CSV table of C-alpha atoms in Angstrom, one decimal:
chain,number,residue,atom,x,y,z
F,15,MET,CA,-52.6,21.4,-49.3
F,16,THR,CA,-52.3,17.9,-50.6
F,17,PHE,CA,-54.2,14.8,-49.3
F,18,LEU,CA,-53.0,11.2,-49.7
F,19,ILE,CA,-56.2,9.1,-49.8
F,20,LEU,CA,-55.9,5.3,-49.4
F,21,THR,CA,-59.4,3.9,-49.0
F,22,ARG,CA,-62.9,4.6,-50.3
F,23,GLN,CA,-64.1,5.4,-46.8
F,24,GLY,CA,-61.3,8.0,-46.4
F,25,TYR,CA,-62.3,9.6,-49.6
F,26,ASP,CA,-66.0,9.7,-48.6
F,27,ASP,CA,-65.1,11.2,-45.2
F,28,LEU,CA,-63.0,13.9,-46.9
F,29,MET,CA,-65.6,14.8,-49.5
F,30,ALA,CA,-68.4,14.9,-46.8
F,31,GLN,CA,-66.8,18.0,-45.3
F,32,GLY,CA,-67.5,20.1,-48.5
F,33,ALA,CA,-64.0,21.5,-48.4
F,34,THR,CA,-62.3,23.3,-51.4
F,35,LEU,CA,-59.6,20.8,-52.3
F,36,GLU,CA,-56.4,21.7,-54.1
F,37,ALA,CA,-54.6,18.3,-54.7
F,38,ILE,CA,-55.3,14.7,-54.0
F,39,TRP,CA,-53.2,11.5,-54.5
F,40,VAL,CA,-55.4,8.4,-54.4
F,41,ASN,CA,-54.9,4.7,-54.3
F,42,PRO,CA,-55.8,2.8,-57.5
F,43,ASP,CA,-59.5,1.7,-57.8
F,44,VAL,CA,-60.6,3.9,-54.9
F,45,ILE,CA,-62.7,6.2,-57.0
F,46,SER,CA,-64.2,5.8,-60.5
F,47,ASP,CA,-63.1,7.3,-63.7
F,48,ASP,CA,-66.2,9.5,-63.7
F,49,GLU,CA,-65.4,10.8,-60.2
F,50,ILE,CA,-61.8,11.5,-61.3
F,51,GLU,CA,-63.0,13.5,-64.3
F,52,GLN,CA,-65.5,15.5,-62.2
F,53,LEU,CA,-62.8,16.4,-59.7
F,54,ARG,CA,-60.5,17.5,-62.4
F,55,GLN,CA,-63.2,19.7,-63.9
F,56,ARG,CA,-63.6,21.4,-60.6
F,57,GLY,CA,-59.9,22.3,-60.7
F,58,VAL,CA,-58.6,19.6,-58.3
F,59,ALA,CA,-55.1,18.4,-59.2
F,60,LEU,CA,-55.8,14.6,-58.9
F,61,ALA,CA,-53.3,11.8,-59.5
F,62,VAL,CA,-53.6,8.1,-59.0
F,63,LEU,CA,-50.7,6.3,-57.2
F,64,PRO,CA,-48.7,4.1,-59.6
F,65,GLU,CA,-49.1,1.2,-57.2
F,66,ARG,CA,-51.5,0.4,-54.3
F,67,VAL,CA,-50.4,1.5,-50.8
F,68,ASP,CA,-51.7,-0.7,-47.9
F,69,PRO,CA,-53.4,1.6,-45.4
F,70,GLN,CA,-52.6,-0.9,-42.7
F,71,ALA,CA,-48.8,-0.9,-43.5
F,72,PRO,CA,-46.9,2.0,-41.8
F,73,ALA,CA,-43.8,1.4,-43.9
F,74,GLU,CA,-45.7,1.7,-47.2
F,75,ARG,CA,-47.5,4.8,-46.0
F,76,GLU,CA,-44.3,6.5,-45.0
F,77,ALA,CA,-42.5,5.6,-48.3
F,78,ALA,CA,-45.4,7.0,-50.3
F,79,ALA,CA,-45.4,10.1,-48.2
F,80,LEU,CA,-41.7,10.7,-48.6
F,81,ARG,CA,-42.1,10.6,-52.4
F,82,LEU,CA,-44.9,13.2,-52.2
F,83,ALA,CA,-43.7,15.5,-49.4
F,84,ASP,CA,-41.6,17.7,-51.7
F,85,ASP,CA,-44.9,19.1,-53.2
F,86,GLY,CA,-45.6,21.0,-49.9
F,87,PRO,CA,-47.7,20.2,-46.8
F,88,LEU,CA,-49.1,16.7,-47.1
F,89,TRP,CA,-52.0,15.1,-45.1
F,90,ILE,CA,-52.1,11.3,-45.1
F,91,GLU,CA,-55.0,9.0,-44.3
F,92,TYR,CA,-54.1,6.9,-41.3
F,93,ALA,CA,-56.1,3.8,-40.3
F,94,PRO,CA,-55.2,2.3,-36.9
F,95,PRO,CA,-54.9,-1.5,-37.2
F,96,ASP,CA,-57.5,-2.1,-34.5
F,97,ALA,CA,-60.0,0.0,-36.4
F,98,ALA,CA,-60.3,-2.5,-39.3
F,99,GLY,CA,-63.2,-4.4,-37.8
F,100,ALA,CA,-65.1,-1.3,-37.1
F,101,LEU,CA,-64.7,-0.1,-40.6
F,102,ALA,CA,-66.0,-3.2,-42.3
F,103,ASP,CA,-68.3,-2.6,-45.2
F,104,THR,CA,-71.9,-3.8,-44.4
F,105,SER,CA,-73.4,-2.7,-47.6
F,106,GLN,CA,-73.6,-6.2,-49.0
F,107,GLU,CA,-75.7,-7.7,-46.2
F,108,ALA,CA,-78.6,-9.8,-47.3
F,109,PRO,CA,-81.9,-7.9,-47.4
F,110,SER,CA,-83.4,-10.0,-44.7
F,111,SER,CA,-80.8,-8.9,-42.3
F,112,ARG,CA,-81.2,-5.2,-42.9
F,113,LEU,CA,-82.5,-2.9,-40.2
F,114,PRO,CA,-85.6,-0.7,-40.5
F,115,ARG,CA,-84.8,2.4,-42.5
F,116,ALA,CA,-84.6,4.9,-39.6
F,117,LEU,CA,-82.4,2.7,-37.5
F,118,GLN,CA,-80.2,1.9,-40.5
F,119,GLN,CA,-79.7,5.6,-41.2
F,120,ALA,CA,-78.7,6.1,-37.6
F,121,GLN,CA,-76.3,3.2,-37.8
F,122,GLU,CA,-74.8,4.7,-41.0
F,123,SER,CA,-74.3,8.1,-39.3
F,124,ALA,CA,-72.6,6.4,-36.3
F,125,ALA,CA,-70.3,4.4,-38.6
F,126,ARG,CA,-69.3,7.6,-40.4
F,127,LEU,CA,-68.4,9.3,-37.1
F,128,ALA,CA,-66.6,6.2,-36.0
F,129,ARG,CA,-64.4,6.4,-39.1
F,130,LEU,CA,-63.7,10.1,-38.4
F,131,ALA,CA,-62.6,9.2,-34.9
F,132,GLY,CA,-60.8,6.0,-35.7
F,133,ARG,CA,-59.1,6.9,-39.1
F,134,ARG,CA,-57.4,10.2,-38.9
F,135,PHE,CA,-55.7,12.5,-41.4
F,136,LYS,CA,-52.2,13.2,-40.0
F,137,ARG,CA,-49.8,15.8,-41.3
F,138,PHE,CA,-46.7,14.0,-42.6
F,139,ALA,CA,-43.2,15.0,-41.5
F,140,ALA,CA,-39.9,13.4,-42.2
F,141,SER,CA,-39.2,13.2,-38.5
F,142,ASP,CA,-41.4,12.9,-35.5
F,143,GLY,CA,-40.5,16.4,-34.3
F,144,ALA,CA,-40.5,17.7,-30.8
F,145,ALA,CA,-42.9,16.7,-27.9
F,146,ILE,CA,-44.9,19.4,-26.2
F,147,VAL,CA,-46.6,19.5,-22.8
F,148,ILE,CA,-50.2,20.6,-22.7
F,149,PRO,CA,-51.4,21.3,-19.2
F,150,TYR,CA,-55.1,21.5,-18.4
F,151,ILE,CA,-56.6,23.9,-15.9
F,152,GLY,CA,-56.5,22.2,-12.4
F,153,TYR,CA,-58.2,22.8,-9.1
F,154,GLY,CA,-57.5,22.3,-5.5
F,155,THR,CA,-57.5,23.7,-1.9
F,156,THR,CA,-55.0,25.7,0.1
F,157,GLY,CA,-53.3,22.4,1.0
F,158,ARG,CA,-53.7,20.2,-2.1
F,159,LEU,CA,-53.4,20.9,-5.9
F,160,LEU,CA,-54.8,18.6,-8.5
F,161,LEU,CA,-53.7,18.9,-12.1
F,162,ARG,CA,-53.6,16.9,-15.3
F,163,GLY,CA,-52.5,17.3,-18.9
F,164,ARG,CA,-51.1,15.5,-21.9
F,165,VAL,CA,-47.8,15.1,-23.8
F,166,LEU,CA,-48.2,15.2,-27.6
F,167,LYS,CA,-45.9,15.4,-30.6
F,168,ASP,CA,-45.8,18.9,-31.8
F,169,GLU,CA,-48.2,19.1,-34.8
F,170,GLY,CA,-47.7,22.9,-35.3
F,171,PHE,CA,-51.1,23.8,-33.8
F,172,VAL,CA,-52.3,27.3,-34.9
F,173,THR,CA,-54.1,29.7,-32.6
F,174,PRO,CA,-57.5,30.4,-34.3
F,175,GLU,CA,-58.4,33.8,-35.6
F,176,ALA,CA,-61.7,35.3,-36.5
F,177,GLY,CA,-60.8,35.6,-40.2
F,178,HIS,CA,-59.8,31.9,-40.6
F,179,SER,CA,-61.8,30.2,-43.3
F,180,GLY,CA,-63.9,27.1,-42.9
F,181,TRP,CA,-61.2,25.1,-44.6
F,182,ARG,CA,-58.5,26.4,-42.2
F,183,ASN,CA,-60.8,25.4,-39.3
F,184,LEU,CA,-61.3,22.0,-40.8
F,185,THR,CA,-57.5,21.5,-41.1
F,186,GLU,CA,-56.9,22.5,-37.5
F,187,LEU,CA,-59.7,20.2,-36.3
F,188,TYR,CA,-58.1,17.2,-38.1
F,189,LYS,CA,-54.8,18.1,-36.6
F,190,ARG,CA,-56.2,18.1,-33.1
F,191,LEU,CA,-58.2,14.9,-33.6
F,192,GLY,CA,-55.2,13.2,-35.1
F,193,SER,CA,-52.6,14.4,-32.7
F,194,ASP,CA,-50.0,11.8,-31.7
F,195,GLU,CA,-49.7,11.1,-28.0
F,196,VAL,CA,-46.4,10.3,-26.2
F,197,PRO,CA,-46.9,7.4,-23.9
F,198,GLY,CA,-44.4,6.8,-21.0
F,199,ALA,CA,-43.1,10.3,-21.0
F,200,ARG,CA,-41.6,11.5,-17.7
F,201,LEU,CA,-42.3,15.0,-16.3
F,202,ARG,CA,-41.5,16.9,-13.2
F,203,ALA,CA,-44.1,19.1,-11.4
F,204,ARG,CA,-42.8,21.8,-9.0
F,205,PHE,CA,-44.7,24.2,-6.8
F,206,GLN,CA,-43.2,26.1,-3.8
F,207,GLY,CA,-41.0,23.3,-2.6
F,208,ALA,CA,-43.4,20.5,-3.5
F,209,GLU,CA,-42.2,18.3,-6.3
F,210,GLN,CA,-43.5,15.2,-8.1
F,211,GLU,CA,-42.4,13.1,-11.0
F,212,ILE,CA,-45.2,11.9,-13.3
F,213,VAL,CA,-45.3,9.4,-16.1
F,214,THR,CA,-47.9,9.6,-18.9
F,215,ASP,CA,-50.2,6.7,-19.6
F,216,ASP,CA,-50.7,4.8,-22.9
F,217,ASN,CA,-52.7,7.8,-24.3
F,218,GLY,CA,-50.2,10.4,-23.3
F,219,TYR,CA,-52.2,11.7,-20.3
F,220,PHE,CA,-50.7,12.6,-16.9
F,221,GLN,CA,-52.2,13.4,-13.5
F,222,ALA,CA,-50.5,14.8,-10.4
F,223,GLU,CA,-51.6,15.6,-6.8
F,224,LEU,CA,-49.3,18.0,-4.9
F,225,ILE,CA,-49.6,17.9,-1.1
F,226,LEU,CA,-48.4,21.2,0.3
F,227,SER,CA,-46.4,21.5,3.5
F,228,GLN,CA,-47.6,25.1,3.9
F,229,PRO,CA,-51.1,26.4,2.9
F,230,VAL,CA,-51.2,28.7,-0.1
F,231,ASP,CA,-53.4,31.7,-0.7
F,232,ALA,CA,-56.7,31.3,-2.6
F,233,GLY,CA,-56.8,32.3,-6.2
F,234,TRP,CA,-54.9,31.1,-9.3
F,235,GLN,CA,-51.7,29.1,-8.6
F,236,GLN,CA,-49.1,28.2,-11.2
F,237,VAL,CA,-47.3,24.8,-11.2
F,238,ALA,CA,-44.1,24.5,-13.3
F,239,LEU,CA,-43.9,21.4,-15.5
F,240,GLU,CA,-40.7,20.1,-17.1
F,241,LEU,CA,-40.4,17.3,-19.7
F,242,LEU,CA,-37.6,15.0,-18.7
F,243,ASP,CA,-38.0,12.1,-21.1
F,244,PRO,CA,-38.1,11.9,-24.1
F,245,ALA,CA,-35.3,14.5,-24.0
F,246,PRO,CA,-36.5,17.7,-25.7
F,247,ALA,CA,-35.2,18.0,-29.3
F,248,ALA,CA,-34.1,21.6,-28.7
F,249,GLY,CA,-33.7,23.2,-25.3
F,250,GLN,CA,-36.1,22.5,-22.4
F,251,ALA,CA,-39.7,21.5,-22.9
F,252,SER,CA,-41.7,23.2,-20.2
F,253,ALA,CA,-45.1,24.5,-19.4
F,254,THR,CA,-47.1,26.1,-16.6
F,255,ALA,CA,-50.3,24.6,-15.3
F,256,GLU,CA,-52.9,27.0,-13.8
F,257,VAL,CA,-54.7,25.6,-10.7
F,258,LEU,CA,-57.7,27.3,-9.1
F,259,VAL,CA,-58.0,27.5,-5.4
F,260,PRO,CA,-61.5,29.0,-4.5
F,261,PRO,CA,-61.5,31.7,-1.8
F,262,ALA,CA,-63.2,31.6,1.6
F,263,SER,CA,-65.7,34.2,0.3
F,264,ALA,CA,-67.2,31.6,-2.1
F,265,ARG,CA,-70.8,30.7,-1.0
F,266,PHE,CA,-71.3,28.0,-3.7
F,267,GLY,CA,-69.7,26.5,-6.8
F,268,ILE,CA,-71.1,26.2,-10.3
F,269,ILE,CA,-70.9,23.1,-12.4
F,270,SER,CA,-71.9,23.5,-16.0
F,271,ASP,CA,-72.1,21.4,-19.1
F,272,ILE,CA,-70.8,23.1,-22.3
F,273,ASP,CA,-72.4,21.5,-25.3
F,274,ASP,CA,-75.9,22.9,-25.9
F,275,THR,CA,-75.7,24.6,-22.5
F,276,VAL,CA,-73.1,27.3,-22.9
F,277,LEU,CA,-73.0,27.1,-26.7
F,278,TRP,CA,-75.0,25.4,-29.4
F,279,SER,CA,-73.3,22.2,-30.4
F,280,ASN,CA,-76.0,20.0,-31.8
F,281,VAL,CA,-74.5,17.3,-29.6
F,282,THR,CA,-77.5,15.0,-30.1
F,283,ASN,CA,-76.5,14.7,-33.8
F,284,LYS,CA,-72.8,13.8,-33.9
F,285,MET,CA,-72.3,14.3,-37.6
F,286,ARG,CA,-73.8,17.8,-37.5
F,287,MET,CA,-71.7,18.6,-34.4
F,288,LEU,CA,-68.5,17.6,-36.3
F,289,LYS,CA,-69.5,19.7,-39.3
F,290,MET,CA,-70.1,22.7,-37.1
F,291,LEU,CA,-66.7,22.2,-35.4
F,292,ALA,CA,-65.1,22.0,-38.8
F,293,ILE,CA,-66.4,25.4,-40.1
F,294,SER,CA,-66.1,27.4,-36.9
F,295,ASN,CA,-63.5,28.3,-34.2
F,296,ALA,CA,-63.3,30.0,-30.8
F,297,HIS,CA,-63.9,33.5,-32.3
F,298,THR,CA,-66.7,32.6,-34.8
F,299,ARG,CA,-68.7,30.4,-32.5
F,300,LYS,CA,-71.0,32.3,-30.1
F,301,PRO,CA,-72.5,31.4,-26.7
F,302,PHE,CA,-76.2,31.2,-26.1
F,303,LYS,CA,-77.5,34.8,-25.8
F,304,GLY,CA,-77.0,36.2,-22.3
F,305,VAL,CA,-75.2,33.2,-21.0
F,306,ALA,CA,-71.9,35.0,-20.5
F,307,ALA,CA,-73.5,37.7,-18.3
F,308,PHE,CA,-75.5,35.0,-16.3
F,309,TYR,CA,-72.3,33.1,-15.6
F,310,ARG,CA,-70.5,36.2,-14.6
F,311,ALA,CA,-73.3,37.0,-12.2
F,312,LEU,CA,-73.2,33.6,-10.6
F,313,HIS,CA,-69.4,33.9,-10.3
F,314,ALA,CA,-69.8,37.3,-8.6
F,315,GLY,CA,-72.6,36.1,-6.3
F,316,ALA,CA,-75.2,38.2,-4.5
F,317,ASP,CA,-72.8,40.7,-3.1
F,318,GLY,CA,-70.6,40.9,-6.2
F,319,ASN,CA,-67.4,39.8,-4.5
F,320,GLU,CA,-68.0,36.1,-3.8
F,321,ALA,CA,-65.7,34.7,-6.6
F,322,ASN,CA,-67.7,31.5,-6.7
F,323,PRO,CA,-65.7,28.9,-8.7
F,324,LEU,CA,-67.0,27.5,-12.1
F,325,PHE,CA,-66.3,24.0,-13.3
F,326,TYR,CA,-67.1,22.9,-16.8
F,327,VAL,CA,-67.9,19.2,-17.2
F,328,SER,CA,-68.4,18.1,-20.8
F,329,SER,CA,-68.4,15.0,-23.0
F,330,SER,CA,-66.3,16.8,-25.6
F,331,PRO,CA,-62.9,15.1,-26.1
F,332,TRP,CA,-59.7,16.4,-24.5
F,333,HIS,CA,-58.5,17.0,-28.1
F,334,LEU,CA,-60.8,20.1,-28.1
F,335,TYR,CA,-59.5,21.5,-24.7
F,336,THR,CA,-57.5,24.4,-26.1
F,337,PRO,CA,-60.2,25.6,-28.5
F,338,LEU,CA,-62.8,25.4,-25.7
F,339,VAL,CA,-60.6,27.5,-23.4
F,340,ASP,CA,-60.0,29.9,-26.2
F,341,PHE,CA,-63.7,30.1,-26.6
F,342,LEU,CA,-64.3,30.9,-22.9
F,343,ARG,CA,-61.7,33.6,-22.9
F,344,SER,CA,-62.8,35.2,-26.2
F,345,GLN,CA,-66.5,35.3,-25.1
F,346,ASN,CA,-65.6,36.8,-21.6
F,347,LEU,CA,-67.0,33.7,-19.8
F,348,PRO,CA,-65.5,33.0,-16.4
F,349,ILE,CA,-62.5,30.6,-16.6
F,350,GLY,CA,-62.6,27.4,-14.7
F,351,PRO,CA,-61.3,23.9,-14.8
F,352,LEU,CA,-62.6,21.7,-17.7
F,353,MET,CA,-63.3,18.0,-17.2
F,354,LEU,CA,-63.5,16.4,-20.7
F,355,LYS,CA,-63.4,12.8,-22.0
F,356,GLU,CA,-60.9,10.7,-23.8
F,357,LEU,CA,-61.8,10.4,-27.5
F,358,GLY,CA,-63.1,7.0,-28.6
F,359,VAL,CA,-66.0,5.4,-30.5
F,360,LYS,CA,-67.5,3.9,-27.4
F,361,SER,CA,-67.1,7.1,-25.4
F,362,LEU,CA,-68.7,9.1,-28.2
F,363,PHE,CA,-71.8,6.9,-28.6
F,364,GLY,CA,-72.3,5.2,-25.3
F,365,ALA,CA,-74.9,7.0,-23.1
F,366,GLY,CA,-73.7,5.0,-20.1
F,367,ARG,CA,-70.2,6.3,-20.6
F,368,HIS,CA,-71.5,9.8,-20.8
F,369,GLN,CA,-73.3,9.5,-17.5
F,370,GLU,CA,-70.4,7.7,-15.8
F,371,HIS,CA,-68.0,10.4,-16.9
F,372,LYS,CA,-70.1,13.3,-15.7
F,373,LEU,CA,-71.0,11.6,-12.4
F,374,ALA,CA,-67.4,10.6,-11.7
F,375,SER,CA,-66.1,14.1,-12.5
F,376,ILE,CA,-68.7,15.9,-10.4
F,377,GLU,CA,-68.2,13.5,-7.5
F,378,ARG,CA,-64.4,14.3,-7.5
F,379,ILE,CA,-65.3,18.0,-7.3
F,380,PHE,CA,-67.8,17.4,-4.5
F,381,GLY,CA,-65.1,15.4,-2.6
F,382,THR,CA,-62.5,18.1,-3.0
F,383,TYR,CA,-64.9,20.8,-1.6
F,384,ALA,CA,-66.8,18.9,1.0
F,385,ASP,CA,-68.4,22.1,2.6
F,386,LEU,CA,-69.4,23.9,-0.6
F,387,PRO,CA,-72.9,23.6,-2.1
F,388,PHE,CA,-73.4,23.8,-5.8
F,389,VAL,CA,-75.5,25.1,-8.6
F,390,LEU,CA,-75.8,22.7,-11.6
F,391,ILE,CA,-76.4,23.8,-15.1
F,392,GLY,CA,-77.2,21.6,-18.1
F,393,ASP,CA,-79.5,21.1,-21.1
F,394,SER,CA,-82.4,18.8,-21.9
F,395,GLY,CA,-80.8,17.3,-25.0
F,396,GLN,CA,-78.9,14.5,-23.3
F,397,GLU,CA,-78.9,13.0,-19.8
F,398,ASP,CA,-78.1,16.1,-17.7
F,399,PRO,CA,-81.5,16.1,-15.8
F,400,GLU,CA,-81.1,12.4,-15.0
F,401,ILE,CA,-77.5,12.9,-13.9
F,402,TYR,CA,-78.3,15.8,-11.7
F,403,ARG,CA,-81.3,14.0,-10.2
F,404,GLU,CA,-78.9,11.2,-9.2
F,405,LEU,CA,-76.6,13.7,-7.6
F,406,VAL,CA,-79.5,15.2,-5.6
F,407,LEU,CA,-80.3,11.7,-4.3
F,408,ARG,CA,-76.7,11.1,-3.3
F,409,HIS,CA,-76.1,14.6,-1.8
F,410,PRO,CA,-79.5,16.1,-0.9
F,411,GLN,CA,-78.0,19.0,1.0
F,412,ARG,CA,-75.4,20.0,-1.5
F,413,ILE,CA,-77.5,21.2,-4.4
F,414,LYS,CA,-78.9,24.8,-4.3
F,415,ALA,CA,-80.5,24.8,-7.7
F,416,ILE,CA,-80.5,23.0,-11.1
F,417,TYR,CA,-81.0,25.0,-14.3
F,418,ILE,CA,-81.8,22.9,-17.4
F,419,ARG,CA,-81.8,24.8,-20.8
F,420,ASN,CA,-84.7,23.5,-22.9
F,421,VAL,CA,-83.2,22.6,-26.2
F,422,ASN,CA,-85.6,19.7,-27.0
F,423,PRO,CA,-89.2,20.7,-27.7
F,424,ASP,CA,-90.4,17.1,-27.7
F,425,PRO,CA,-93.5,17.1,-25.3
F,426,GLU,CA,-92.5,13.6,-24.0
F,427,ARG,CA,-89.1,14.9,-23.1
F,428,ILE,CA,-90.5,17.9,-21.3
F,429,GLU,CA,-93.0,15.7,-19.4
F,430,ALA,CA,-90.1,13.4,-18.3
F,431,ILE,CA,-88.1,16.4,-17.0
F,432,ASP,CA,-91.2,17.7,-15.2
F,433,ARG,CA,-91.4,14.3,-13.4
F,434,LEU,CA,-87.7,14.6,-12.5
F,435,ALA,CA,-88.3,18.1,-11.2
F,436,GLU,CA,-90.9,16.7,-8.8
F,437,GLU,CA,-88.5,14.1,-7.5
F,438,VAL,CA,-85.8,16.8,-7.0
F,439,ARG,CA,-88.3,19.1,-5.2
F,440,ALA,CA,-89.1,16.3,-2.8
F,441,SER,CA,-85.5,16.3,-1.6
F,442,GLY,CA,-85.5,20.1,-1.0
F,443,ALA,CA,-83.7,21.2,-4.1
F,444,GLN,CA,-85.1,22.8,-7.3
F,445,LEU,CA,-84.8,21.7,-10.9
F,446,VAL,CA,-85.9,24.5,-13.3
F,447,LEU,CA,-86.5,24.0,-17.0
F,448,VAL,CA,-85.5,27.4,-18.5
F,449,PRO,CA,-86.0,28.7,-22.1
F,450,ASP,CA,-83.0,31.1,-21.9
F,451,SER,CA,-80.4,32.7,-19.6
F,452,GLU,CA,-82.6,35.7,-18.7
F,453,TYR,CA,-85.3,33.4,-17.2
F,454,ALA,CA,-82.6,31.5,-15.3
F,455,ALA,CA,-81.1,34.7,-14.0
F,456,THR,CA,-84.5,36.0,-12.8
F,457,HIS,CA,-85.0,32.8,-10.8
F,458,ALA,CA,-81.4,32.9,-9.4
F,459,ALA,CA,-81.9,36.5,-8.2
F,460,GLY,CA,-85.1,35.4,-6.4
F,461,GLU,CA,-83.2,32.7,-4.7
F,462,GLY,CA,-80.5,35.1,-3.6
F,463,LEU,CA,-77.8,33.5,-5.7
F,464,ILE,CA,-77.0,36.6,-7.7
F,465,ALA,CA,-77.4,40.3,-7.2
F,466,ALA,CA,-80.9,41.8,-7.6
F,467,GLY,CA,-79.8,43.9,-10.5
F,468,ALA,CA,-78.0,41.1,-12.4
F,469,PRO,CA,-81.1,39.9,-14.4
F,470,ALA,CA,-81.2,43.4,-16.1
F,471,GLU,CA,-77.5,43.0,-17.0
F,472,VAL,CA,-78.3,39.5,-18.5
F,473,ARG,CA,-81.2,41.0,-20.4
F,474,ALA,CA,-78.9,43.8,-21.8
F,475,ASP,CA,-76.2,41.3,-22.7
F,476,LYS,CA,-78.8,39.1,-24.4
F,477,ARG,CA,-80.1,42.0,-26.5
F,478,GLY,CA,-76.5,43.0,-27.4
F,479,ASP,CA,-75.9,39.5,-28.6
F,480,GLU,CA,-79.2,39.7,-30.7
F,481,SER,CA,-78.1,43.0,-32.2
F,482,ALA,CA,-74.7,41.6,-33.0
F,483,THR,CA,-76.2,38.6,-34.7
F,484,ALA,CA,-78.6,40.8,-36.7
F,485,ALA,CA,-75.7,43.1,-37.8
F,486,ALA,CA,-73.4,40.2,-38.8
F,487,PRO,CA,-72.7,39.9,-42.6
F,488,ALA,CA,-74.6,37.2,-44.4
F,489,THR,CA,-71.3,35.4,-45.3
F,490,ALA,CA,-70.6,34.8,-41.6
F,491,ALA,CA,-74.0,33.2,-41.0
F,492,THR,CA,-72.7,29.6,-41.3
F,493,ALA,CA,-70.1,30.3,-38.6
F,494,SER,CA,-72.5,31.9,-36.2
F,495,THR,CA,-74.3,30.1,-33.4
F,496,PRO,CA,-78.1,30.2,-33.0
F,497,GLY,CA,-79.2,31.5,-29.6
F,498,ALA,CA,-82.2,31.0,-27.4
């Protein structure tokens, strides 16, 4: 694997991952002679470009890549033109303008993540290649189906396997974060006589709402998607979107966060979150202990046959949709629609954007199922308690229970959540701060949300997870997920 590095910031971002590098081509004056020597002593085949390539000039990048592509797969640093201002070097600021040390460190961490989001390593190909349709899991009713997805250039995404190395995971992560969207693409959605043409937006996303002339049965429905324009390079580009229609037997729905709720993500520290994503995949990451059994119990309900629908609302970017679905399937968690966010520096760091996204997504679910109450599950690391409190105020009769996984031991945060629990209790709902899934299951059984014997199954599942963790080889420890 060869990397073409054009800026110092691109070099720093690459080295920060701690990957085993094979070959690097680098712009003149990006790294020092001492650094070059150190890399070569480590066995890296490093070469300096004979002349500087402007990272903001697509023609220069492509020309350089064409000269190097014969050496095998090539990844090239790509800096979008509008990212230049965000990437400005602030290291030469006057001392009087510098922030306090703690805030300065936080700013530096944010700037590094902004560079990872804004400047991407993209696999170079002599042609743009084919476009692919990636449908996301949708939801609906017997008379209306809602679906969305994205059209991307085919980057040759690889399905993760348990034996993949951290470097292979890092490569796949960069491919997904750096995937090229296809704006203005036209598609056709078809389902049992209903048909709709869709056009992707500037970021390659599409949405569709199919109004059905005849009601459909509950369960999973399949909508056919066909790419019309751009014309497929070879044959027909098609895909099938899965759409969930909850059955009449459902007594309530479940809306869950993912990061630090289903699995440990360290979402409060963005750089650590990216590092963890880079070394793990759907098979090596593990859910919190017992969470899979707890979610299966909620899905089954008190009588075991309710088929209560699950919805996952997360601030993870849509780029990680496929790995997250792979994770749910591989860990035997109930499958349901995912509502993720568009990737951007503001959306990654803005708390207000986080709240707006979650509130808007949940309101759409509430609006689709006007007669269905809900159980809400989140964590104490971000704003889930505040977001869910707001939903209780807006819909006091729609919330059966709120479970907040305690991932922040700060006494002030715990006291703040206790105050929120009092506000929620005054409206007739319950907000429960739980240490683990077994505790939550015990409470849910007492409330009649799950079967009386389900907490024992959650406890057994939790112990099984603990035994598996203890038996895991030491070499896999960095790819495993701590539980609670």
